[in-house]
CSV table of C-alpha atoms and ligand atoms in Angstrom, one decimal:
chain,number,residue,atom,x,y,z
A,42,MET,CA,21.0,2.8,-12.1
A,43,THR,CA,17.5,1.4,-11.7
A,44,LEU,CA,14.9,3.1,-9.4
A,45,ASP,CA,13.0,-0.2,-8.9
A,46,ILE,CA,12.2,-1.2,-5.5
A,47,LYS,CA,13.2,-4.8,-4.8
A,48,ILE,CA,11.7,-6.5,-1.9
A,49,LYS,CA,13.5,-9.8,-1.0
A,50,ASN,CA,12.2,-12.3,1.6
A,51,LEU,CA,10.6,-9.8,4.0
A,52,ASN,CA,9.5,-10.9,7.2
A,53,VAL,CA,7.9,-8.5,9.8
A,54,SER,CA,6.5,-9.8,13.2
A,55,PHE,CA,5.5,-7.9,16.4
A,56,LEU,CA,6.2,-9.2,19.9
A,57,THR,CA,2.9,-8.8,21.9
A,58,ASN,CA,1.8,-10.2,25.3
A,59,GLU,CA,-0.3,-12.8,23.4
A,60,GLY,CA,2.7,-14.0,21.4
A,61,THR,CA,4.5,-13.2,18.0
A,62,VAL,CA,2.2,-12.0,15.3
A,63,GLN,CA,3.8,-12.8,12.0
A,64,THR,CA,2.3,-9.8,9.7
A,65,VAL,CA,4.5,-10.3,6.6
A,66,ASP,CA,5.6,-13.7,5.8
A,67,ASP,CA,8.6,-14.1,3.6
A,68,ILE,CA,7.5,-11.6,0.7
A,69,SER,CA,9.5,-11.0,-2.3
A,70,LEU,CA,8.1,-8.4,-4.7
A,71,LYS,CA,9.6,-5.9,-7.4
A,72,LEU,CA,8.1,-2.4,-7.7
A,73,GLU,CA,9.0,-1.3,-11.1
A,74,MET,CA,9.8,2.3,-11.7
A,75,GLY,CA,7.1,4.3,-13.3
A,76,LYS,CA,4.5,1.6,-12.7
A,77,VAL,CA,1.6,1.5,-10.2
A,78,LEU,CA,1.4,-1.6,-8.0
A,79,GLY,CA,-1.9,-1.9,-6.1
A,80,LEU,CA,-1.9,-3.9,-2.8
A,81,ILE,CA,-5.4,-5.2,-1.9
A,82,GLY,CA,-6.8,-7.7,0.7
A,83,GLU,CA,-8.9,-7.7,3.8
A,84,THR,CA,-8.3,-5.8,6.9
A,85,GLY,CA,-5.4,-6.9,9.1
A,86,SER,CA,-3.8,-8.9,6.1
A,87,GLY,CA,-0.5,-6.7,6.5
A,88,LYS,CA,-0.6,-4.4,3.7
A,89,SER,CA,0.2,-1.2,5.8
A,90,VAL,CA,2.9,-3.1,7.6
A,91,LEU,CA,4.5,-4.0,4.2
A,92,GLY,CA,4.3,-0.3,3.0
A,93,LEU,CA,5.6,1.0,6.3
A,94,SER,CA,8.6,-1.4,6.4
A,95,ILE,CA,10.1,0.1,3.1
A,96,LEU,CA,11.0,3.5,4.8
A,97,ASN,CA,11.6,1.8,8.2
A,98,LEU,CA,8.6,3.5,9.8
A,99,LEU,CA,7.4,0.6,11.7
A,100,PRO,CA,7.0,0.9,15.6
A,101,SER,CA,9.8,-0.3,18.0
A,102,ASN,CA,8.1,-3.7,18.6
A,103,ALA,CA,8.6,-4.8,15.1
A,104,CYS,CA,11.2,-7.4,14.1
A,105,VAL,CA,12.1,-7.1,10.5
A,106,SER,CA,14.3,-9.4,8.3
A,107,GLY,CA,14.9,-9.5,4.7
A,108,GLU,CA,16.3,-7.0,2.1
A,109,ILE,CA,14.7,-3.9,0.3
A,110,PHE,CA,16.9,-2.6,-2.5
A,111,TYR,CA,16.6,0.9,-3.8
A,112,LYS,CA,19.4,2.5,-5.9
A,113,ASN,CA,21.5,-0.5,-5.0
A,114,ILE,CA,21.2,0.2,-1.3
A,115,ASN,CA,19.5,-2.1,1.0
A,116,LEU,CA,17.2,0.4,2.9
A,117,LEU,CA,16.6,-2.1,5.7
A,118,SER,CA,20.3,-2.0,6.6
A,119,LEU,CA,20.1,1.9,7.2
A,120,ASN,CA,19.8,3.5,10.6
A,121,LYS,CA,16.9,5.9,11.3
A,122,LYS,CA,19.2,8.9,10.5
A,123,LEU,CA,20.3,7.6,7.1
A,124,ILE,CA,16.8,6.5,6.0
A,125,ARG,CA,15.6,10.0,6.5
A,126,ASN,CA,17.8,10.9,3.4
A,127,PHE,CA,15.3,8.8,1.2
A,128,ARG,CA,12.1,10.0,2.7
A,129,GLY,CA,10.2,12.7,0.8
A,130,LYS,CA,12.6,13.0,-2.2
A,131,ASP,CA,13.1,9.7,-3.2
A,132,ILE,CA,10.1,7.8,-1.6
A,133,ALA,CA,7.1,9.6,-0.1
A,134,PHE,CA,4.7,7.9,2.2
A,135,ILE,CA,1.2,9.0,2.5
A,136,PRO,CA,-0.1,7.4,5.6
A,137,GLN,CA,-3.5,5.9,6.4
A,138,ASN,CA,-4.5,7.7,9.5
A,139,PRO,CA,-4.8,11.4,8.8
A,140,GLY,CA,-6.1,11.9,12.4
A,141,THR,CA,-2.7,11.1,14.0
A,142,ALA,CA,-0.2,11.7,11.2
A,143,LEU,CA,-0.6,15.6,11.2
A,144,ASN,CA,1.0,17.9,13.9
A,145,PRO,CA,-2.2,19.2,15.7
A,146,ILE,CA,-0.6,22.6,16.8
A,147,MET,CA,0.8,23.4,13.6
A,148,LYS,CA,-0.9,25.1,10.6
A,149,VAL,CA,-1.2,22.8,7.7
A,150,GLY,CA,0.3,25.2,5.1
A,151,ASN,CA,3.4,25.0,7.5
A,152,GLN,CA,3.5,21.2,7.4
A,153,ILE,CA,3.6,21.0,3.6
A,154,GLY,CA,7.1,21.2,2.5
A,155,GLU,CA,8.3,21.4,6.1
A,156,GLY,CA,12.1,21.3,6.3
A,157,VAL,CA,12.5,21.7,2.6
A,158,LYS,CA,15.3,24.3,1.8
A,159,ILE,CA,13.6,26.6,-0.9
A,160,SER,CA,12.6,30.3,-0.7
A,161,LYS,CA,9.6,31.4,1.3
A,162,GLU,CA,7.9,32.6,-1.8
A,163,ILE,CA,8.5,29.6,-3.9
A,164,LYS,CA,7.3,27.5,-1.0
A,165,GLU,CA,4.2,29.4,-0.5
A,166,SER,CA,3.2,29.3,-4.2
A,167,LYS,CA,3.9,25.4,-4.2
A,168,VAL,CA,1.8,25.0,-1.1
A,169,LEU,CA,-1.2,27.0,-2.7
A,170,ASN,CA,-0.8,25.0,-5.9
A,171,LEU,CA,-1.0,21.7,-4.1
A,172,LEU,CA,-3.9,22.7,-2.0
A,173,GLN,CA,-5.7,23.8,-5.2
A,174,ARG,CA,-4.8,20.5,-7.0
A,175,PHE,CA,-6.3,18.5,-4.1
A,176,LEU,CA,-9.5,20.7,-4.1
A,177,LEU,CA,-8.8,22.1,-0.8
A,178,SER,CA,-10.3,25.6,-1.3
A,179,PRO,CA,-10.0,28.4,-0.8
A,180,PRO,CA,-6.2,27.4,-0.5
A,181,GLY,CA,-5.4,30.7,1.2
A,182,LYS,CA,-7.7,29.8,4.1
A,183,ILE,CA,-6.9,26.0,4.4
A,184,LYS,CA,-3.1,26.9,4.6
A,185,ASN,CA,-3.8,28.9,7.8
A,186,SER,CA,-6.0,26.2,9.3
A,187,TYR,CA,-5.2,23.8,12.0
A,188,PRO,CA,-5.8,20.1,11.5
A,189,PHE,CA,-8.8,20.1,13.8
A,190,GLU,CA,-10.5,22.6,11.6
A,191,LEU,CA,-10.5,20.3,8.8
A,192,SER,CA,-12.6,17.0,8.0
A,193,GLY,CA,-10.9,13.5,7.8
A,194,GLY,CA,-11.2,13.6,4.1
A,195,MET,CA,-9.5,17.1,3.9
A,196,LYS,CA,-6.7,15.9,6.1
A,197,GLN,CA,-6.1,13.0,4.0
A,198,ARG,CA,-5.6,15.3,1.0
A,199,VAL,CA,-3.2,17.5,3.2
A,200,LEU,CA,-1.2,14.4,3.7
A,201,ALA,CA,-1.3,13.6,-0.1
A,202,SER,CA,0.1,17.2,-0.6
A,203,ILE,CA,2.9,16.7,1.9
A,204,GLY,CA,3.8,13.4,0.2
A,205,ILE,CA,4.2,14.8,-3.2
A,206,PHE,CA,5.7,18.1,-2.4
A,207,ASN,CA,9.3,17.0,-3.4
A,208,ASN,CA,8.0,15.3,-6.7
A,209,PRO,CA,9.5,12.0,-5.3
A,210,ASN,CA,10.4,9.0,-7.5
A,211,TRP,CA,8.0,6.9,-5.4
A,212,ILE,CA,4.8,7.4,-3.6
A,213,ILE,CA,3.5,4.8,-1.1
A,214,ALA,CA,-0.1,5.7,-0.7
A,215,ASP,CA,-2.0,4.0,1.9
A,216,GLU,CA,-5.9,4.3,1.5
A,217,PRO,CA,-5.7,7.7,-0.2
A,218,THR,CA,-9.3,7.7,-0.9
A,219,LYS,CA,-10.6,6.5,2.5
A,220,GLY,CA,-13.3,8.6,3.9
A,221,LEU,CA,-13.9,10.6,0.8
A,222,ASP,CA,-17.2,11.0,-0.9
A,223,ALA,CA,-17.6,10.0,-4.5
A,224,ILE,CA,-16.8,13.3,-6.0
A,225,VAL,CA,-13.7,14.1,-4.1
A,226,ARG,CA,-12.6,10.5,-4.6
A,227,GLN,CA,-12.8,11.0,-8.2
A,228,GLN,CA,-10.6,14.1,-7.9
A,229,VAL,CA,-8.1,12.6,-5.7
A,230,TYR,CA,-8.0,9.7,-8.4
A,231,GLU,CA,-7.5,12.2,-11.1
A,232,THR,CA,-4.6,13.9,-9.3
A,233,LEU,CA,-2.9,10.6,-8.5
A,234,HIS,CA,-3.3,9.6,-12.2
A,235,LYS,CA,-1.9,12.8,-13.4
A,236,ILE,CA,1.2,12.3,-11.2
A,237,THR,CA,1.9,8.7,-12.2
A,238,SER,CA,1.0,9.0,-16.0
A,239,ASN,CA,2.8,12.5,-16.6
A,240,THR,CA,6.0,11.8,-14.7
A,241,ASP,CA,8.3,8.7,-14.1
A,242,CYS,CA,6.9,8.6,-10.5
A,243,GLY,CA,6.0,5.0,-9.3
A,244,MET,CA,3.3,4.1,-6.8
A,245,LEU,CA,2.5,1.4,-4.4
A,246,LEU,CA,-1.2,2.0,-3.8
A,247,ILE,CA,-2.6,0.2,-0.6
A,248,THR,CA,-6.4,0.2,-0.9
A,249,HIS,CA,-9.7,-1.5,-0.2
A,250,ASP,CA,-11.0,0.6,-3.2
A,251,LEU,CA,-11.0,-1.8,-6.0
A,252,ILE,CA,-12.4,0.7,-8.5
A,253,LEU,CA,-9.5,3.0,-7.7
A,254,SER,CA,-7.2,0.1,-8.1
A,255,LYS,CA,-8.7,-0.8,-11.4
A,256,ASN,CA,-8.3,2.6,-12.8
A,257,LEU,CA,-4.8,3.4,-11.5
A,258,CYS,CA,-2.9,0.2,-11.3
A,259,ASN,CA,-0.6,-1.6,-13.9
A,260,THR,CA,-0.4,-4.6,-11.5
A,261,ILE,CA,-2.3,-5.9,-8.4
A,262,ALA,CA,-1.0,-8.0,-5.6
A,263,VAL,CA,-3.5,-9.6,-3.3
A,264,MET,CA,-2.6,-10.1,0.4
A,265,TYR,CA,-4.1,-12.6,2.7
A,266,ALA,CA,-3.0,-13.3,6.3
A,267,SER,CA,0.5,-11.9,5.8
A,268,ASP,CA,1.1,-13.5,2.4
A,269,ILE,CA,0.8,-12.4,-1.2
A,270,ILE,CA,-1.5,-15.1,-2.7
A,271,GLU,CA,-1.9,-13.7,-6.3
A,272,ILE,CA,-0.1,-11.1,-8.4
A,273,GLY,CA,-0.7,-10.1,-11.9
A,274,LYS,CA,-2.0,-7.6,-14.5
A,275,THR,CA,-4.7,-5.5,-13.2
A,276,SER,CA,-7.3,-6.7,-15.5
A,277,GLU,CA,-6.3,-10.5,-14.9
A,278,VAL,CA,-6.5,-10.3,-11.2
A,279,LEU,CA,-9.7,-8.3,-10.9
A,280,GLU,CA,-11.7,-9.7,-14.0
A,281,ASN,CA,-10.0,-13.3,-14.2
A,282,SER,CA,-9.0,-13.9,-10.6
A,283,LYS,CA,-7.4,-17.2,-10.2
A,284,HIS,CA,-7.0,-17.7,-6.3
A,285,PRO,CA,-10.4,-18.8,-4.5
A,286,TYR,CA,-9.5,-15.9,-2.0
A,287,THR,CA,-9.4,-13.3,-4.7
A,288,LYS,CA,-12.5,-14.6,-6.4
A,289,GLY,CA,-14.4,-14.4,-2.9
A,290,LEU,CA,-12.9,-10.8,-2.3
A,291,ILE,CA,-14.1,-9.6,-5.6
A,292,LEU,CA,-17.7,-11.0,-5.1
A,293,SER,CA,-17.8,-9.4,-1.7
A,294,GLN,CA,-17.6,-6.0,-3.3
A,295,PRO,CA,-20.8,-3.9,-3.4
A,296,HIS,CA,-20.7,-3.5,-7.1
A,297,LYS,CA,-20.3,-7.3,-7.6
A,298,GLY,CA,-23.3,-8.2,-5.5
A,299,LEU,CA,-22.0,-7.9,-1.9
A,300,LYS,CA,-21.7,-11.7,-1.3
A,301,PRO,CA,-19.9,-12.2,2.0
A,302,MET,CA,-17.0,-14.7,2.1
A,303,TYR,CA,-17.4,-17.7,4.4
A,304,GLY,CA,-15.5,-17.6,7.7
A,305,PHE,CA,-12.7,-15.5,9.1
A,306,ALA,CA,-9.0,-14.9,8.3
A,307,PRO,CA,-6.8,-17.1,10.7
A,308,SER,CA,-4.9,-15.7,13.8
A,309,LEU,CA,-1.4,-14.3,12.9
A,310,ILE,CA,-0.2,-15.9,16.1
A,311,ASN,CA,0.5,-19.7,15.3
A,312,PRO,CA,-1.2,-19.5,11.9
A,313,PRO,CA,-2.0,-22.9,10.1
A,314,LYS,CA,0.9,-24.6,8.7
A,315,GLY,CA,-0.6,-25.3,5.1
A,316,CYS,CA,-2.4,-22.8,3.0
A,317,LYS,CA,-3.8,-20.1,5.4
A,318,PHE,CA,-7.0,-20.0,3.3
A,319,TYR,CA,-7.5,-23.7,3.6
A,320,THR,CA,-10.4,-23.5,6.2
A,321,ARG,CA,-12.5,-20.9,4.1
A,322,CYS,CA,-11.6,-22.3,0.7
A,323,PRO,CA,-14.3,-23.7,-1.4
A,324,ASN,CA,-11.8,-25.7,-3.5
A,325,LYS,CA,-9.7,-27.2,-0.7
A,326,MET,CA,-7.8,-30.5,-1.2
A,327,ASP,CA,-6.1,-32.7,1.2
A,328,ILE,CA,-2.6,-31.4,0.6
A,329,CYS,CA,-3.6,-27.7,1.1
A,330,SER,CA,-3.8,-28.4,5.1
A,331,LEU,CA,-0.3,-30.0,5.0
A,332,LYS,CA,1.9,-27.8,3.0
A,333,LYS,CA,2.1,-24.1,2.0
A,334,PRO,CA,1.7,-23.8,-1.6
A,335,ASP,CA,4.4,-22.2,-3.8
A,336,PHE,CA,3.8,-19.6,-6.3
A,337,TYR,CA,2.6,-21.2,-9.6
A,338,LYS,CA,2.7,-19.2,-12.9
A,339,THR,CA,-0.5,-19.3,-15.0
A,340,LYS,CA,-0.4,-18.9,-18.7
A,341,ASP,CA,-1.6,-15.3,-18.9
A,342,GLY,CA,1.3,-14.3,-16.6
A,343,SER,CA,-0.2,-14.2,-13.2
A,344,LYS,CA,1.4,-15.8,-10.2
A,345,VAL,CA,-0.8,-17.7,-7.7
A,346,ARG,CA,0.0,-19.3,-4.4
A,347,CYS,CA,-2.5,-22.2,-4.7
A,348,PHE,CA,-2.2,-26.0,-5.5
A,349,LEU,CA,-5.0,-25.7,-8.0
A,350,PHE,CA,-2.3,-24.2,-10.3
A,351,ASP,CA,0.3,-26.8,-9.7
A,352,LYS,CA,0.7,-28.4,-13.0
A,353,SER,CA,2.8,-31.3,-11.7
A,354,LYS,CA,-0.2,-32.7,-9.9
B,572,ATP,N1,2.5,-2.4,16.5
B,572,ATP,C1,1.9,-3.5,16.3
B,572,ATP,N2,1.9,-4.3,17.3
B,572,ATP,C2,1.2,-5.7,17.2
B,572,ATP,N3,0.5,-6.0,16.1
B,572,ATP,C3,0.6,-5.0,15.1
B,572,ATP,C4,1.1,-3.9,15.2
B,572,ATP,N4,0.9,-3.1,13.9
B,572,ATP,C5,0.1,-4.2,13.2
B,572,ATP,N5,-0.2,-5.3,13.9
B,572,ATP,C6,-0.8,-6.4,13.5
B,572,ATP,O1,-0.3,-6.6,12.1
B,572,ATP,C7,-1.4,-7.1,11.3
B,572,ATP,C8,-1.5,-6.5,9.9
B,572,ATP,O2,-1.9,-5.0,10.2
B,572,ATP,P1,-1.9,-4.1,9.1
B,572,ATP,O3,-2.2,-2.6,9.6
B,572,ATP,O4,-0.7,-4.0,8.1
B,572,ATP,O5,-3.1,-4.5,8.2
B,572,ATP,P2,-3.9,-3.9,7.0
B,572,ATP,O6,-3.9,-4.9,5.8
B,572,ATP,O7,-3.1,-2.6,6.5
B,572,ATP,O8,-5.4,-3.5,7.3
B,572,ATP,P3,-6.3,-2.4,7.0
B,572,ATP,O9,-6.9,-2.8,5.7
B,572,ATP,O10,-7.4,-2.5,8.1
B,572,ATP,O11,-5.6,-1.0,7.1
B,572,ATP,C9,-2.8,-7.0,12.1
B,572,ATP,O12,-3.0,-8.2,12.6
B,572,ATP,C10,-2.3,-6.1,13.1
B,572,ATP,O13,-3.0,-6.2,14.3
B,573,MG,MG1,-3.8,-0.6,6.5
């Protein structure tokens, strides 16, 4: 049985007072067992919503359709109780907001491995080992701390420890290096790298940190306004980007000259009917405002949602 996660025609929208916000627009994606897939893109493009939908962690105003297969089961068909059987052991989620994800009145050591049925001694040594691995020292003191006593970066690493406690088959990590200084970021990178390279554990890495994604990911998918617009091998996407949006995103990075991209992403309530990048695109053609482009395959194996790569034209 394959441990791949196959996302098919996933749509997620939210009902709000302003209208329906379409945050994931018919996305199909295969997460291959043992591989690291990076999900990058501007703020608000739908990365976290996509990650949260895999484990049914979305808030109640979310309307979800499509299928997400894992171990031949459609995770989206499971109720809240059944999906809990997959959380932690099969698929772990390291959330983006350390401030709200931890229980404020419980010592962090008790939150790592909470509910896991193993002896107290084994649990204790595993907790100390994980704190050490994520450079939370001295581990004995950190274990007995409450979340308010830790910095944002430390809480982020506590969440990572909670996530990997059960040696999951999959980790969905949402911004695991956010708010960390360069040295600690490097350590978190090394820990994640160790986990994914020494085990069969696969990962969906959601990040703005393109250097982290370059070092960790086998494949990168780029999200723009609820669509995946480019997907391919990490080196291709980051060094030989095809989609005009990906090119702009790379050039806007500090290490590439910090050139800001023209314009803003469209509203996700009544988005434009053609290519959602049309108004900002330096290469736009008439057809782009009329029709949403399909995915076109390039000769180096990337897939790009852009008419520039439509060979029939
Ligand atoms: N509960 C909600 N109700 C209404 N809209 C929501 C809700 N949660 C998310 N959204 C909207 O969905 C869109 C995508 O949000 P998401 O958090 O997935 O973005 P993101 O790509 O993870 O951004 P960031 O990089 O800032 O984390 C945003 O426009 C956001 O406002
Ligand atoms: Mg997010």
